[in-house]
Amino acid sequence: MTTERRDDDRRDTELSELMSKIEPAPHRLAQIEQAVLATVKPQTDRQSLVAEWLELLKVRPLFTGGLALAGSAALLLLNPTSSLLATLLKL
Amino acid sequence: MFILLTFTLDGLDGSGLNEAADEDEVQRLVDRARRGDRAAAGRIYRLHAKRVFRALRPLCRNDEEAEEVLQDAFIKALGALVRYRRRRGARFITWLLTISLNTARSRLRRKPVTLVPTEPATLERLGPRTANLDDSDEDEARRAALMFALSELSDRDREIVTLRYGSGLNASEVGAVCGIREANVRKICQRRRDRLLRRVTEILSAQDHPPTCRDDVVDIPISHAEERP
């Protein structure tokens, strides 16, 4: 079993070494690098708001869930509370 | 104590730790390149260009075409870095190779090719191998033989083998790029690896003993041991 494994590893290495012969000429690599780098510029993330929230939910589910809950609660409670306060102030 | 020591040595010796550190470095470079840092983008290119080229070359007609695809792929990838999200167990090169292979595929759809590369011509030019071949000729002959052997594989197998052995992806990463199961990748790699090594030896030995009837062209024997795709 061990010999078989060793033989397998040897063949893997042999093919990897053979494959390493496939590479572009160094001067072409440098030319391509120049052409590629000429296109590099600062990027801005143009994600939609929904996509950003979904991303946040994936990364920090508890925090995002809590934030969404607090937001919903605020929306539900704020209106009646403000009307109550307005009524009390009028009195 | 012994267990702890063994565990520590395994951690230091295994490639996993170094790879993780390398991947952290790549991530930092990606963050800088997103902000328009050309030095970081250049480092990303130099770290990955050869491995991407090895995946692309067997899909293209010649080196020039593969170099054009390499350039297009890097322009696309570096322009889309903002969409790259690091995922557990998947290295940056996996994402880069997915973009590169898609670029090659869409280009080849526009310009369909017959996948017999130019390398047999190189074999012919080099002629029968002799003891005084220098290292670069020897390398060129081996490369040509490999390219010819690769051209005999089906598109899917060629892609899997080059991603595994040329670009250095592990079986799980190859599976993710090609959309097949890891176990199947392992099976295909093992079978095709043995076939490729055998064919390269056959092709090179055909150069050592050129046929007497056609002394201007090296005859490359076709193996019928396995079904042709």
PDB file of C-alpha atoms in Angstrom:
ATOM      1  CA  MET A   1       0.000   0.000   0.000  1.00  0.00           C
ATOM      2  CA  THR A   2       2.790   2.406   0.994  1.00  0.00           C
ATOM      3  CA  THR A   3       4.828   1.473  -2.091  1.00  0.00           C
ATOM      4  CA  GLU A   4       1.764   2.075  -4.256  1.00  0.00           C
ATOM      5  CA  ARG A   5       1.269   5.482  -2.633  1.00  0.00           C
ATOM      6  CA  ARG A   6       4.939   6.363  -3.119  1.00  0.00           C
ATOM      7  CA  ASP A   7       4.732   5.329  -6.759  1.00  0.00           C
ATOM      8  CA  ASP A   8       1.629   7.475  -7.155  1.00  0.00           C
ATOM      9  CA  ASP A   9       3.403  10.489  -5.638  1.00  0.00           C
ATOM     10  CA  ARG A  10       6.431   9.929  -7.887  1.00  0.00           C
ATOM     11  CA  ARG A  11       4.237   9.908 -10.993  1.00  0.00           C
ATOM     12  CA  ASP A  12       2.406  13.030  -9.805  1.00  0.00           C
ATOM     13  CA  THR A  13       5.735  14.806  -9.392  1.00  0.00           C
ATOM     14  CA  GLU A  14       6.972  13.541 -12.763  1.00  0.00           C
ATOM     15  CA  LEU A  15       3.942  14.936 -14.607  1.00  0.00           C
ATOM     16  CA  SER A  16       4.006  18.228 -12.665  1.00  0.00           C
ATOM     17  CA  GLU A  17       7.666  18.686 -13.635  1.00  0.00           C
ATOM     18  CA  LEU A  18       6.868  17.898 -17.247  1.00  0.00           C
ATOM     19  CA  MET A  19       3.991  20.395 -17.226  1.00  0.00           C
ATOM     20  CA  SER A  20       6.274  23.096 -15.823  1.00  0.00           C
ATOM     21  CA  LYS A  21       7.952  23.152 -19.273  1.00  0.00           C
ATOM     22  CA  ILE A  22       4.790  24.808 -20.616  1.00  0.00           C
ATOM     23  CA  GLU A  23       5.387  28.494 -20.107  1.00  0.00           C
ATOM     24  CA  PRO A  24       5.547  31.646 -22.220  1.00  0.00           C
ATOM     25  CA  ALA A  25       8.818  33.292 -23.191  1.00  0.00           C
ATOM     26  CA  PRO A  26      10.048  35.690 -20.441  1.00  0.00           C
ATOM     27  CA  HIS A  27       9.919  38.720 -22.755  1.00  0.00           C
ATOM     28  CA  ARG A  28       6.278  37.951 -23.656  1.00  0.00           C
ATOM     29  CA  LEU A  29       5.407  37.606 -19.969  1.00  0.00           C
ATOM     30  CA  ALA A  30       6.861  41.070 -19.364  1.00  0.00           C
ATOM     31  CA  GLN A  31       5.028  42.569 -22.364  1.00  0.00           C
ATOM     32  CA  ILE A  32       1.711  41.117 -21.212  1.00  0.00           C
ATOM     33  CA  GLU A  33       2.341  42.456 -17.694  1.00  0.00           C
ATOM     34  CA  GLN A  34       2.832  45.966 -19.106  1.00  0.00           C
ATOM     35  CA  ALA A  35      -0.393  45.732 -21.127  1.00  0.00           C
ATOM     36  CA  VAL A  36      -2.353  44.385 -18.151  1.00  0.00           C
ATOM     37  CA  LEU A  37      -1.043  46.955 -15.673  1.00  0.00           C
ATOM     38  CA  ALA A  38      -1.923  49.810 -18.020  1.00  0.00           C
ATOM     39  CA  THR A  39      -5.595  48.958 -17.427  1.00  0.00           C
ATOM     40  CA  VAL A  40      -5.451  48.897 -13.603  1.00  0.00           C
ATOM     41  CA  LYS A  41      -7.424  51.669 -11.892  1.00  0.00           C
ATOM     42  CA  PRO A  42      -9.200  52.124  -8.549  1.00  0.00           C
ATOM     43  CA  GLN A  43     -12.460  50.239  -8.355  1.00  0.00           C
ATOM     44  CA  THR A  44     -15.646  51.177  -6.556  1.00  0.00           C
ATOM     45  CA  ASP A  45     -18.108  48.655  -5.336  1.00  0.00           C
ATOM     46  CA  ARG A  46     -21.362  49.298  -7.169  1.00  0.00           C
ATOM     47  CA  GLN A  47     -23.386  46.740  -5.209  1.00  0.00           C
ATOM     48  CA  SER A  48     -27.095  47.316  -4.645  1.00  0.00           C
ATOM     49  CA  LEU A  49     -28.312  47.990  -1.102  1.00  0.00           C
ATOM     50  CA  VAL A  50     -30.103  44.608  -0.983  1.00  0.00           C
ATOM     51  CA  ALA A  51     -26.946  42.773  -2.065  1.00  0.00           C
ATOM     52  CA  GLU A  52     -24.963  44.580   0.627  1.00  0.00           C
ATOM     53  CA  TRP A  53     -27.465  43.555   3.313  1.00  0.00           C
ATOM     54  CA  LEU A  54     -27.458  39.953   2.115  1.00  0.00           C
ATOM     55  CA  GLU A  55     -23.670  39.942   2.179  1.00  0.00           C
ATOM     56  CA  LEU A  56     -23.704  41.349   5.715  1.00  0.00           C
ATOM     57  CA  LEU A  57     -26.231  38.710   6.766  1.00  0.00           C
ATOM     58  CA  LYS A  58     -23.845  36.034   5.511  1.00  0.00           C
ATOM     59  CA  VAL A  59     -20.819  37.450   7.310  1.00  0.00           C
ATOM     60  CA  ARG A  60     -22.399  38.584  10.625  1.00  0.00           C
ATOM     61  CA  PRO A  61     -25.847  36.955  10.895  1.00  0.00           C
ATOM     62  CA  LEU A  62     -26.532  37.785  14.583  1.00  0.00           C
ATOM     63  CA  PHE A  63     -25.501  41.407  14.335  1.00  0.00           C
ATOM     64  CA  THR A  64     -27.443  41.954  11.116  1.00  0.00           C
ATOM     65  CA  GLY A  65     -30.524  40.143  12.456  1.00  0.00           C
ATOM     66  CA  GLY A  66     -30.443  42.266  15.618  1.00  0.00           C
ATOM     67  CA  LEU A  67     -30.065  45.432  13.601  1.00  0.00           C
ATOM     68  CA  ALA A  68     -32.988  44.507  11.356  1.00  0.00           C
ATOM     69  CA  LEU A  69     -35.139  43.668  14.420  1.00  0.00           C
ATOM     70  CA  ALA A  70     -34.304  46.969  16.101  1.00  0.00           C
ATOM     71  CA  GLY A  71     -35.120  48.824  12.887  1.00  0.00           C
ATOM     72  CA  SER A  72     -38.502  47.100  12.531  1.00  0.00           C
ATOM     73  CA  ALA A  73     -39.337  47.722  16.191  1.00  0.00           C
ATOM     74  CA  ALA A  74     -38.460  51.379  15.805  1.00  0.00           C
ATOM     75  CA  LEU A  75     -40.713  51.707  12.767  1.00  0.00           C
ATOM     76  CA  LEU A  76     -43.608  50.046  14.582  1.00  0.00           C
ATOM     77  CA  LEU A  77     -43.280  51.928  17.861  1.00  0.00           C
ATOM     78  CA  LEU A  78     -42.166  55.347  16.701  1.00  0.00           C
ATOM     79  CA  ASN A  79     -45.448  56.345  15.075  1.00  0.00           C
ATOM     80  CA  PRO A  80     -47.814  55.570  18.012  1.00  0.00           C
ATOM     81  CA  THR A  81     -45.314  57.019  20.508  1.00  0.00           C
ATOM     82  CA  SER A  82     -44.966  60.269  18.587  1.00  0.00           C
ATOM     83  CA  SER A  83     -48.770  60.616  18.231  1.00  0.00           C
ATOM     84  CA  LEU A  84     -49.144  59.980  21.960  1.00  0.00           C
ATOM     85  CA  LEU A  85     -46.486  62.578  22.764  1.00  0.00           C
ATOM     86  CA  ALA A  86     -48.126  65.072  20.414  1.00  0.00           C
ATOM     87  CA  THR A  87     -51.501  64.516  22.096  1.00  0.00           C
ATOM     88  CA  LEU A  88     -49.967  64.940  25.559  1.00  0.00           C
ATOM     89  CA  LEU A  89     -48.219  68.152  24.510  1.00  0.00           C
ATOM     90  CA  LYS A  90     -51.460  69.561  23.182  1.00  0.00           C
ATOM     91  CA  LEU A  91     -53.097  68.956  26.560  1.00  0.00           C
TER      92      LEU A  91
ATOM     93  CA  MET B   1       4.013  15.959  25.228  1.00  0.00           C
ATOM     94  CA  PHE B   2       4.985  13.707  22.321  1.00  0.00           C
ATOM     95  CA  ILE B   3       1.563  14.192  20.720  1.00  0.00           C
ATOM     96  CA  LEU B   4       1.870  17.946  21.086  1.00  0.00           C
ATOM     97  CA  LEU B   5       5.350  17.902  19.543  1.00  0.00           C
ATOM     98  CA  THR B   6       4.188  15.727  16.639  1.00  0.00           C
ATOM     99  CA  PHE B   7       1.229  18.027  16.033  1.00  0.00           C
ATOM    100  CA  THR B   8       3.484  21.097  16.048  1.00  0.00           C
ATOM    101  CA  LEU B   9       5.984  19.513  13.663  1.00  0.00           C
ATOM    102  CA  ASP B  10       3.179  18.429  11.333  1.00  0.00           C
ATOM    103  CA  GLY B  11       1.853  21.967  11.330  1.00  0.00           C
ATOM    104  CA  LEU B  12       5.225  23.455  10.483  1.00  0.00           C
ATOM    105  CA  ASP B  13       6.185  20.842   7.980  1.00  0.00           C
ATOM    106  CA  GLY B  14       2.879  20.519   6.127  1.00  0.00           C
ATOM    107  CA  SER B  15       2.234  22.788   3.172  1.00  0.00           C
ATOM    108  CA  GLY B  16      -1.159  23.827   4.597  1.00  0.00           C
ATOM    109  CA  LEU B  17       0.324  26.421   6.946  1.00  0.00           C
ATOM    110  CA  ASN B  18       2.505  28.015   4.289  1.00  0.00           C
ATOM    111  CA  GLU B  19      -0.307  27.970   1.762  1.00  0.00           C
ATOM    112  CA  ALA B  20      -2.595  29.718   4.236  1.00  0.00           C
ATOM    113  CA  ALA B  21       0.060  32.374   4.811  1.00  0.00           C
ATOM    114  CA  ASP B  22       0.558  32.757   1.027  1.00  0.00           C
ATOM    115  CA  GLU B  23      -3.176  33.099   0.546  1.00  0.00           C
ATOM    116  CA  ASP B  24      -3.289  35.818   3.210  1.00  0.00           C
ATOM    117  CA  GLU B  25      -0.603  37.657   1.296  1.00  0.00           C
ATOM    118  CA  VAL B  26      -2.572  37.290  -1.951  1.00  0.00           C
ATOM    119  CA  GLN B  27      -5.659  38.659  -0.186  1.00  0.00           C
ATOM    120  CA  ARG B  28      -3.714  41.717   0.960  1.00  0.00           C
ATOM    121  CA  LEU B  29      -2.452  42.210  -2.597  1.00  0.00           C
ATOM    122  CA  VAL B  30      -6.030  41.927  -3.909  1.00  0.00           C
ATOM    123  CA  ASP B  31      -7.181  44.609  -1.448  1.00  0.00           C
ATOM    124  CA  ARG B  32      -4.385  46.926  -2.572  1.00  0.00           C
ATOM    125  CA  ALA B  33      -4.957  46.212  -6.285  1.00  0.00           C
ATOM    126  CA  ARG B  34      -8.653  47.087  -5.851  1.00  0.00           C
ATOM    127  CA  ARG B  35      -7.569  50.537  -4.740  1.00  0.00           C
ATOM    128  CA  GLY B  36      -5.560  50.903  -7.948  1.00  0.00           C
ATOM    129  CA  ASP B  37      -2.125  49.890  -6.599  1.00  0.00           C
ATOM    130  CA  ARG B  38      -0.222  48.805  -9.736  1.00  0.00           C
ATOM    131  CA  ALA B  39       2.672  47.274  -7.800  1.00  0.00           C
ATOM    132  CA  ALA B  40       0.218  44.925  -6.053  1.00  0.00           C
ATOM    133  CA  ALA B  41      -1.519  44.086  -9.340  1.00  0.00           C
ATOM    134  CA  GLY B  42       1.887  43.359 -10.882  1.00  0.00           C
ATOM    135  CA  ARG B  43       2.747  41.032  -8.022  1.00  0.00           C
ATOM    136  CA  ILE B  44      -0.579  39.186  -8.455  1.00  0.00           C
ATOM    137  CA  TYR B  45       0.229  38.797 -12.149  1.00  0.00           C
ATOM    138  CA  ARG B  46       3.758  37.511 -11.554  1.00  0.00           C
ATOM    139  CA  LEU B  47       2.577  35.078  -8.876  1.00  0.00           C
ATOM    140  CA  HIS B  48      -0.049  33.491 -11.119  1.00  0.00           C
ATOM    141  CA  ALA B  49       0.700  34.117 -14.811  1.00  0.00           C
ATOM    142  CA  LYS B  50       2.673  30.931 -15.509  1.00  0.00           C
ATOM    143  CA  ARG B  51       0.110  28.702 -13.785  1.00  0.00           C
ATOM    144  CA  VAL B  52      -2.730  30.318 -15.700  1.00  0.00           C
ATOM    145  CA  PHE B  53      -0.776  29.993 -18.958  1.00  0.00           C
ATOM    146  CA  ARG B  54      -0.332  26.243 -18.336  1.00  0.00           C
ATOM    147  CA  ALA B  55      -4.096  25.847 -18.032  1.00  0.00           C
ATOM    148  CA  LEU B  56      -4.734  27.896 -21.184  1.00  0.00           C
ATOM    149  CA  ARG B  57      -2.028  26.661 -23.513  1.00  0.00           C
ATOM    150  CA  PRO B  58      -3.463  23.175 -24.212  1.00  0.00           C
ATOM    151  CA  LEU B  59      -6.802  24.789 -25.137  1.00  0.00           C
ATOM    152  CA  CYS B  60      -5.237  27.074 -27.761  1.00  0.00           C
ATOM    153  CA  ARG B  61      -3.668  26.509 -31.154  1.00  0.00           C
ATOM    154  CA  ASN B  62      -0.277  27.974 -30.341  1.00  0.00           C
ATOM    155  CA  ASP B  63       1.707  29.971 -27.791  1.00  0.00           C
ATOM    156  CA  GLU B  64       0.678  33.304 -29.337  1.00  0.00           C
ATOM    157  CA  GLU B  65      -3.016  32.574 -29.000  1.00  0.00           C
ATOM    158  CA  ALA B  66      -2.552  31.376 -25.406  1.00  0.00           C
ATOM    159  CA  GLU B  67      -0.641  34.578 -24.608  1.00  0.00           C
ATOM    160  CA  GLU B  68      -3.467  36.698 -26.021  1.00  0.00           C
ATOM    161  CA  VAL B  69      -6.009  34.829 -23.912  1.00  0.00           C
ATOM    162  CA  LEU B  70      -3.724  35.196 -20.871  1.00  0.00           C
ATOM    163  CA  GLN B  71      -3.662  38.963 -21.378  1.00  0.00           C
ATOM    164  CA  ASP B  72      -7.458  39.196 -21.840  1.00  0.00           C
ATOM    165  CA  ALA B  73      -8.063  37.013 -18.806  1.00  0.00           C
ATOM    166  CA  PHE B  74      -5.846  39.098 -16.510  1.00  0.00           C
ATOM    167  CA  ILE B  75      -7.386  42.360 -17.749  1.00  0.00           C
ATOM    168  CA  LYS B  76     -10.844  40.930 -16.986  1.00  0.00           C
ATOM    169  CA  ALA B  77      -9.863  39.494 -13.608  1.00  0.00           C
ATOM    170  CA  LEU B  78      -8.009  42.577 -12.348  1.00  0.00           C
ATOM    171  CA  GLY B  79     -10.914  44.732 -13.539  1.00  0.00           C
ATOM    172  CA  ALA B  80     -13.372  42.561 -11.625  1.00  0.00           C
ATOM    173  CA  LEU B  81     -11.447  42.277  -8.344  1.00  0.00           C
ATOM    174  CA  VAL B  82     -14.208  44.222  -6.644  1.00  0.00           C
ATOM    175  CA  ARG B  83     -16.481  41.207  -7.148  1.00  0.00           C
ATOM    176  CA  TYR B  84     -13.983  38.724  -5.737  1.00  0.00           C
ATOM    177  CA  ARG B  85     -14.959  37.344  -2.336  1.00  0.00           C
ATOM    178  CA  ARG B  86     -12.611  35.089  -0.443  1.00  0.00           C
ATOM    179  CA  ARG B  87     -14.217  31.737   0.323  1.00  0.00           C
ATOM    180  CA  ARG B  88     -13.167  29.114   2.821  1.00  0.00           C
ATOM    181  CA  GLY B  89     -11.143  26.349   1.157  1.00  0.00           C
ATOM    182  CA  ALA B  90     -10.905  28.095  -2.228  1.00  0.00           C
ATOM    183  CA  ARG B  91      -7.756  29.985  -3.137  1.00  0.00           C
ATOM    184  CA  PHE B  92      -7.637  33.126  -5.253  1.00  0.00           C
ATOM    185  CA  ILE B  93      -6.149  31.151  -8.151  1.00  0.00           C
ATOM    186  CA  THR B  94      -9.363  29.088  -8.370  1.00  0.00           C
ATOM    187  CA  TRP B  95     -11.350  32.262  -9.075  1.00  0.00           C
ATOM    188  CA  LEU B  96      -8.688  33.510 -11.486  1.00  0.00           C
ATOM    189  CA  LEU B  97      -8.632  30.220 -13.407  1.00  0.00           C
ATOM    190  CA  THR B  98     -12.428  30.165 -13.677  1.00  0.00           C
ATOM    191  CA  ILE B  99     -12.319  33.589 -15.358  1.00  0.00           C
ATOM    192  CA  SER B 100      -9.387  32.545 -17.549  1.00  0.00           C
ATOM    193  CA  LEU B 101     -11.031  29.341 -18.766  1.00  0.00           C
ATOM    194  CA  ASN B 102     -14.291  31.175 -19.484  1.00  0.00           C
ATOM    195  CA  THR B 103     -12.327  33.751 -21.491  1.00  0.00           C
ATOM    196  CA  ALA B 104     -10.627  30.966 -23.457  1.00  0.00           C
ATOM    197  CA  ARG B 105     -13.913  29.132 -24.050  1.00  0.00           C
ATOM    198  CA  SER B 106     -15.744  32.185 -25.352  1.00  0.00           C
ATOM    199  CA  ARG B 107     -12.802  33.014 -27.608  1.00  0.00           C
ATOM    200  CA  LEU B 108     -12.615  29.465 -28.946  1.00  0.00           C
ATOM    201  CA  ARG B 109     -16.363  29.442 -29.570  1.00  0.00           C
ATOM    202  CA  ARG B 110     -15.816  32.406 -31.876  1.00  0.00           C
ATOM    203  CA  LYS B 111     -12.762  30.815 -33.511  1.00  0.00           C
ATOM    204  CA  PRO B 112     -13.158  27.014 -33.346  1.00  0.00           C
ATOM    205  CA  VAL B 113      -9.870  25.135 -33.466  1.00  0.00           C
ATOM    206  CA  THR B 114      -8.783  21.642 -34.306  1.00  0.00           C
ATOM    207  CA  LEU B 115      -6.860  20.602 -31.260  1.00  0.00           C
ATOM    208  CA  VAL B 116      -3.734  19.328 -32.906  1.00  0.00           C
ATOM    209  CA  PRO B 117      -1.102  21.795 -31.750  1.00  0.00           C
ATOM    210  CA  THR B 118       1.895  22.939 -33.729  1.00  0.00           C
ATOM    211  CA  GLU B 119       4.232  20.848 -31.640  1.00  0.00           C
ATOM    212  CA  PRO B 120       4.610  17.868 -34.014  1.00  0.00           C
ATOM    213  CA  ALA B 121       6.288  20.372 -36.323  1.00  0.00           C
ATOM    214  CA  THR B 122       8.724  21.113 -33.530  1.00  0.00           C
ATOM    215  CA  LEU B 123       9.387  17.409 -33.134  1.00  0.00           C
ATOM    216  CA  GLU B 124      10.057  17.151 -36.855  1.00  0.00           C
ATOM    217  CA  ARG B 125      12.371  20.152 -36.784  1.00  0.00           C
ATOM    218  CA  LEU B 126      14.378  18.694 -33.924  1.00  0.00           C
ATOM    219  CA  GLY B 127      14.674  15.416 -35.796  1.00  0.00           C
ATOM    220  CA  PRO B 128      15.905  12.190 -34.209  1.00  0.00           C
ATOM    221  CA  ARG B 129      17.287  12.691 -30.738  1.00  0.00           C
ATOM    222  CA  THR B 130      20.992  12.277 -30.360  1.00  0.00           C
ATOM    223  CA  ALA B 131      23.323  12.191 -27.404  1.00  0.00           C
ATOM    224  CA  ASN B 132      24.572  15.719 -28.066  1.00  0.00           C
ATOM    225  CA  LEU B 133      21.167  17.429 -27.802  1.00  0.00           C
ATOM    226  CA  ASP B 134      21.551  20.350 -25.392  1.00  0.00           C
ATOM    227  CA  ASP B 135      19.206  20.910 -22.442  1.00  0.00           C
ATOM    228  CA  SER B 136      16.987  23.443 -24.200  1.00  0.00           C
ATOM    229  CA  ASP B 137      16.428  21.118 -27.182  1.00  0.00           C
ATOM    230  CA  GLU B 138      15.718  18.263 -24.810  1.00  0.00           C
ATOM    231  CA  ASP B 139      13.198  20.444 -22.926  1.00  0.00           C
ATOM    232  CA  GLU B 140      11.612  21.551 -26.189  1.00  0.00           C
ATOM    233  CA  ALA B 141      11.238  17.963 -27.352  1.00  0.00           C
ATOM    234  CA  ARG B 142       9.651  16.922 -24.049  1.00  0.00           C
ATOM    235  CA  ARG B 143       7.304  19.911 -24.147  1.00  0.00           C
ATOM    236  CA  ALA B 144       6.310  19.106 -27.730  1.00  0.00           C
ATOM    237  CA  ALA B 145       5.716  15.460 -26.872  1.00  0.00           C
ATOM    238  CA  LEU B 146       3.581  16.475 -23.888  1.00  0.00           C
ATOM    239  CA  MET B 147       1.514  18.911 -25.967  1.00  0.00           C
ATOM    240  CA  PHE B 148       0.911  16.217 -28.552  1.00  0.00           C
ATOM    241  CA  ALA B 149      -0.093  13.694 -25.879  1.00  0.00           C
ATOM    242  CA  LEU B 150      -2.440  16.275 -24.313  1.00  0.00           C
ATOM    243  CA  SER B 151      -4.095  16.925 -27.672  1.00  0.00           C
ATOM    244  CA  GLU B 152      -5.160  13.264 -27.729  1.00  0.00           C
ATOM    245  CA  LEU B 153      -7.261  13.667 -24.571  1.00  0.00           C
ATOM    246  CA  SER B 154     -10.894  14.778 -24.546  1.00  0.00           C
ATOM    247  CA  ASP B 155     -11.518  18.484 -23.806  1.00  0.00           C
ATOM    248  CA  ARG B 156     -12.778  17.754 -20.303  1.00  0.00           C
ATOM    249  CA  ASP B 157      -9.894  15.418 -19.346  1.00  0.00           C
ATOM    250  CA  ARG B 158      -7.302  17.794 -20.783  1.00  0.00           C
ATOM    251  CA  GLU B 159      -8.726  20.637 -18.716  1.00  0.00           C
ATOM    252  CA  ILE B 160      -8.774  18.557 -15.518  1.00  0.00           C
ATOM    253  CA  VAL B 161      -5.227  17.255 -15.964  1.00  0.00           C
ATOM    254  CA  THR B 162      -3.750  20.674 -16.773  1.00  0.00           C
ATOM    255  CA  LEU B 163      -5.502  22.317 -13.821  1.00  0.00           C
ATOM    256  CA  ARG B 164      -4.257  19.602 -11.474  1.00  0.00           C
ATOM    257  CA  TYR B 165      -0.671  19.185 -12.685  1.00  0.00           C
ATOM    258  CA  GLY B 166      -0.015  22.422 -14.587  1.00  0.00           C
ATOM    259  CA  SER B 167      -1.739  24.970 -12.368  1.00  0.00           C
ATOM    260  CA  GLY B 168      -1.209  23.075  -9.120  1.00  0.00           C
ATOM    261  CA  LEU B 169      -4.844  22.986  -7.947  1.00  0.00           C
ATOM    262  CA  ASN B 170      -5.890  20.222  -5.577  1.00  0.00           C
ATOM    263  CA  ALA B 171      -8.637  17.756  -6.535  1.00  0.00           C
ATOM    264  CA  SER B 172     -11.333  19.665  -4.682  1.00  0.00           C
ATOM    265  CA  GLU B 173     -10.403  22.961  -6.388  1.00  0.00           C
ATOM    266  CA  VAL B 174     -10.330  21.298  -9.811  1.00  0.00           C
ATOM    267  CA  GLY B 175     -13.783  19.901  -9.047  1.00  0.00           C
ATOM    268  CA  ALA B 176     -15.042  23.382  -8.178  1.00  0.00           C
ATOM    269  CA  VAL B 177     -13.658  24.924 -11.394  1.00  0.00           C
ATOM    270  CA  CYS B 178     -14.920  22.119 -13.676  1.00  0.00           C
ATOM    271  CA  GLY B 179     -18.165  21.395 -11.826  1.00  0.00           C
ATOM    272  CA  ILE B 180     -17.471  17.724 -11.118  1.00  0.00           C
ATOM    273  CA  ARG B 181     -17.028  15.687  -7.967  1.00  0.00           C
ATOM    274  CA  GLU B 182     -13.652  15.499  -6.231  1.00  0.00           C
ATOM    275  CA  ALA B 183     -13.622  11.677  -6.360  1.00  0.00           C
ATOM    276  CA  ASN B 184     -14.097  11.779 -10.137  1.00  0.00           C
ATOM    277  CA  VAL B 185     -11.280  14.300 -10.485  1.00  0.00           C
ATOM    278  CA  ARG B 186      -8.955  11.923  -8.620  1.00  0.00           C
ATOM    279  CA  LYS B 187      -9.933   8.979 -10.817  1.00  0.00           C
ATOM    280  CA  ILE B 188      -9.540  10.920 -14.079  1.00  0.00           C
ATOM    281  CA  CYS B 189      -6.211  12.396 -12.982  1.00  0.00           C
ATOM    282  CA  GLN B 190      -4.751   9.045 -12.053  1.00  0.00           C
ATOM    283  CA  ARG B 191      -5.816   7.389 -15.327  1.00  0.00           C
ATOM    284  CA  ARG B 192      -4.830  10.258 -17.599  1.00  0.00           C
ATOM    285  CA  ARG B 193      -1.557  10.906 -15.794  1.00  0.00           C
ATOM    286  CA  ASP B 194      -0.376   7.358 -16.460  1.00  0.00           C
ATOM    287  CA  ARG B 195      -1.507   7.541 -20.077  1.00  0.00           C
ATOM    288  CA  LEU B 196       0.238  10.885 -20.640  1.00  0.00           C
ATOM    289  CA  LEU B 197       3.522   9.704 -19.154  1.00  0.00           C
ATOM    290  CA  ARG B 198       3.383   6.557 -21.275  1.00  0.00           C
ATOM    291  CA  ARG B 199       2.602   8.495 -24.470  1.00  0.00           C
ATOM    292  CA  VAL B 200       5.388  11.028 -23.866  1.00  0.00           C
ATOM    293  CA  THR B 201       7.857   8.159 -23.503  1.00  0.00           C
ATOM    294  CA  GLU B 202       6.506   6.530 -26.689  1.00  0.00           C
ATOM    295  CA  ILE B 203       6.724   9.760 -28.680  1.00  0.00           C
ATOM    296  CA  LEU B 204      10.257  10.503 -27.495  1.00  0.00           C
ATOM    297  CA  SER B 205      11.419   6.963 -28.219  1.00  0.00           C
ATOM    298  CA  ALA B 206       9.907   7.249 -31.716  1.00  0.00           C
ATOM    299  CA  GLN B 207      12.326  10.141 -32.170  1.00  0.00           C
ATOM    300  CA  ASP B 208      15.193   7.981 -30.957  1.00  0.00           C
ATOM    301  CA  HIS B 209      14.354   5.353 -33.596  1.00  0.00           C
ATOM    302  CA  PRO B 210      12.994   7.224 -36.600  1.00  0.00           C
ATOM    303  CA  PRO B 211      11.290   5.131 -39.284  1.00  0.00           C
ATOM    304  CA  THR B 212      13.551   4.239 -42.203  1.00  0.00           C
ATOM    305  CA  CYS B 213      10.822   4.554 -44.848  1.00  0.00           C
ATOM    306  CA  ARG B 214      10.131   8.253 -44.161  1.00  0.00           C
ATOM    307  CA  ASP B 215      13.373   9.763 -43.008  1.00  0.00           C
ATOM    308  CA  ASP B 216      12.188  13.382 -43.351  1.00  0.00           C
ATOM    309  CA  VAL B 217       9.308  13.131 -40.860  1.00  0.00           C
ATOM    310  CA  VAL B 218       9.214  11.592 -37.408  1.00  0.00           C
ATOM    311  CA  ASP B 219       6.369   9.118 -37.221  1.00  0.00           C
ATOM    312  CA  ILE B 220       4.417   9.446 -34.001  1.00  0.00           C
ATOM    313  CA  PRO B 221       2.801   6.150 -33.030  1.00  0.00           C
ATOM    314  CA  ILE B 222      -0.819   6.302 -31.885  1.00  0.00           C
ATOM    315  CA  SER B 223      -1.603   4.087 -28.932  1.00  0.00           C
ATOM    316  CA  HIS B 224      -4.723   1.987 -29.256  1.00  0.00           C
ATOM    317  CA  ALA B 225      -4.504   0.663 -25.745  1.00  0.00           C
ATOM    318  CA  GLU B 226      -7.151   3.173 -24.645  1.00  0.00           C
ATOM    319  CA  GLU B 227     -10.077   4.510 -26.533  1.00  0.00           C
ATOM    320  CA  ARG B 228      -9.501   7.801 -28.343  1.00  0.00           C
ATOM    321  CA  PRO B 229     -12.000  10.525 -27.353  1.00  0.00           C
TER     322      PRO B 229
END
